[in-house]
C-alpha positions as CSV (number, residue, x, y, z in Angstrom):
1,X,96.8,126.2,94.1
2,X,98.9,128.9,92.4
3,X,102.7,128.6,92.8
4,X,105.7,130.7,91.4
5,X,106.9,129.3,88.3
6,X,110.6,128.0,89.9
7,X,109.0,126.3,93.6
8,X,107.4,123.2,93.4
9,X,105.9,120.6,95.6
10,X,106.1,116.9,96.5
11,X,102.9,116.6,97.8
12,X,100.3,115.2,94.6
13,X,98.1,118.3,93.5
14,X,94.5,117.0,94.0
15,X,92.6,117.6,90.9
16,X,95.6,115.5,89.3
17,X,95.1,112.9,91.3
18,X,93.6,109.9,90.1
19,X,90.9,107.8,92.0
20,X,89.9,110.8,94.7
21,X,86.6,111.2,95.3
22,X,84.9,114.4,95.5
23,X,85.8,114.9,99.4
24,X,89.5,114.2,98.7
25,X,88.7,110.3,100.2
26,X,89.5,107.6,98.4
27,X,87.2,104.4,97.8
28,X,87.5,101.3,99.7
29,X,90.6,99.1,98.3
30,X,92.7,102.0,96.6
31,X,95.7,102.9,97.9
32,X,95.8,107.1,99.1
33,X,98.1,109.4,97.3
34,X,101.3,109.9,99.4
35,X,102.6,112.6,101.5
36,X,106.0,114.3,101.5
37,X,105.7,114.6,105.5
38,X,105.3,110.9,105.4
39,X,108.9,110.0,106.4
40,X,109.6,113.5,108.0
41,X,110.3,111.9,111.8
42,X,113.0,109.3,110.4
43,X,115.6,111.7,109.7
44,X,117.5,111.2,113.2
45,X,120.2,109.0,113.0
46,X,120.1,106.2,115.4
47,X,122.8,106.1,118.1
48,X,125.9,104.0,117.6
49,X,126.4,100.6,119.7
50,X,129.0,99.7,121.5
51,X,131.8,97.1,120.9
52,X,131.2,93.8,121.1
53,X,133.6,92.8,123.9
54,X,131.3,95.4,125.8
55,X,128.1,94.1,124.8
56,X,129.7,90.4,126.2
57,X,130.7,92.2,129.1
58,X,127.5,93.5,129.8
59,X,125.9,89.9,128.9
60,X,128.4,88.3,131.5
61,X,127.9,91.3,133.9
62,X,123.7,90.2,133.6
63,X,124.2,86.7,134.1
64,X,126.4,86.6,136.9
65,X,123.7,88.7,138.7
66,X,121.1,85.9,137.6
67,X,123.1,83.2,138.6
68,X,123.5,84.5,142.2
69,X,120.2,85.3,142.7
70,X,119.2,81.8,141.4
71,X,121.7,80.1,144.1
72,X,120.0,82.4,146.5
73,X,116.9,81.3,146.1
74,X,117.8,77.5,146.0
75,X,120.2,77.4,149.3
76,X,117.1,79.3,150.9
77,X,114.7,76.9,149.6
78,X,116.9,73.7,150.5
79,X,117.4,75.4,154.2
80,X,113.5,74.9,154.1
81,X,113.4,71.8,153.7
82,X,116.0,70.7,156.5
C-alpha cells in the first residue's frame, strides 16, 4: 500500500501484522488486529436526563396509574363474588 510520505493510517498494515495467515485470517485463539472504524458509531453524545424531581414525578405519575387500575380490578373482582 503506497502512501504519501506526511498521511498515515490507523488501520495495522498487513504484511506487519503478526500471527495472519496467508488469507488475512487469523488462527483459532489469537485475537484479530483492530480496526480504526471499530468505534466509529459511538461518537454521538447521549441525550441528557432530566432532573430528579421530574424523574420522581414521572415515577409517582406511573404508580398512581398502577394503583388505580389495581383497585379497579379488585372492587370488580369483590363485586363478583357478592
Amino acid at each position: 500500500m503506497s502512501q504519501s510520505p506526511g498521511a498515515s493510517t490507523p488501520d495495522p498494515e498487513p504484511a506487519d501484522t503478526p500471527g495472519l495467515e496467508p488469507g488475512g485470517g487469523v488462527a483459532p485463539g489469537d485475537t484479530p488486529p483492530g480496526e480504526s472504524s471499530a468505534t466509529a458509531g459511538l461518537s454521538a453524545h447521549q441525550p441528557k436526563v432530566g432532573s430528579t424531581g421530574s424523574n420522581w414525578l414521572v415515577y409517582a405519575g406511573v404508580g398512581a396509574v398502577v394503583a388505580l387500575c389495581a383497585l379497579f380490578f379488585i372492587g370488580y373482582a369483590v363485586g363478583l363474588l357478592d
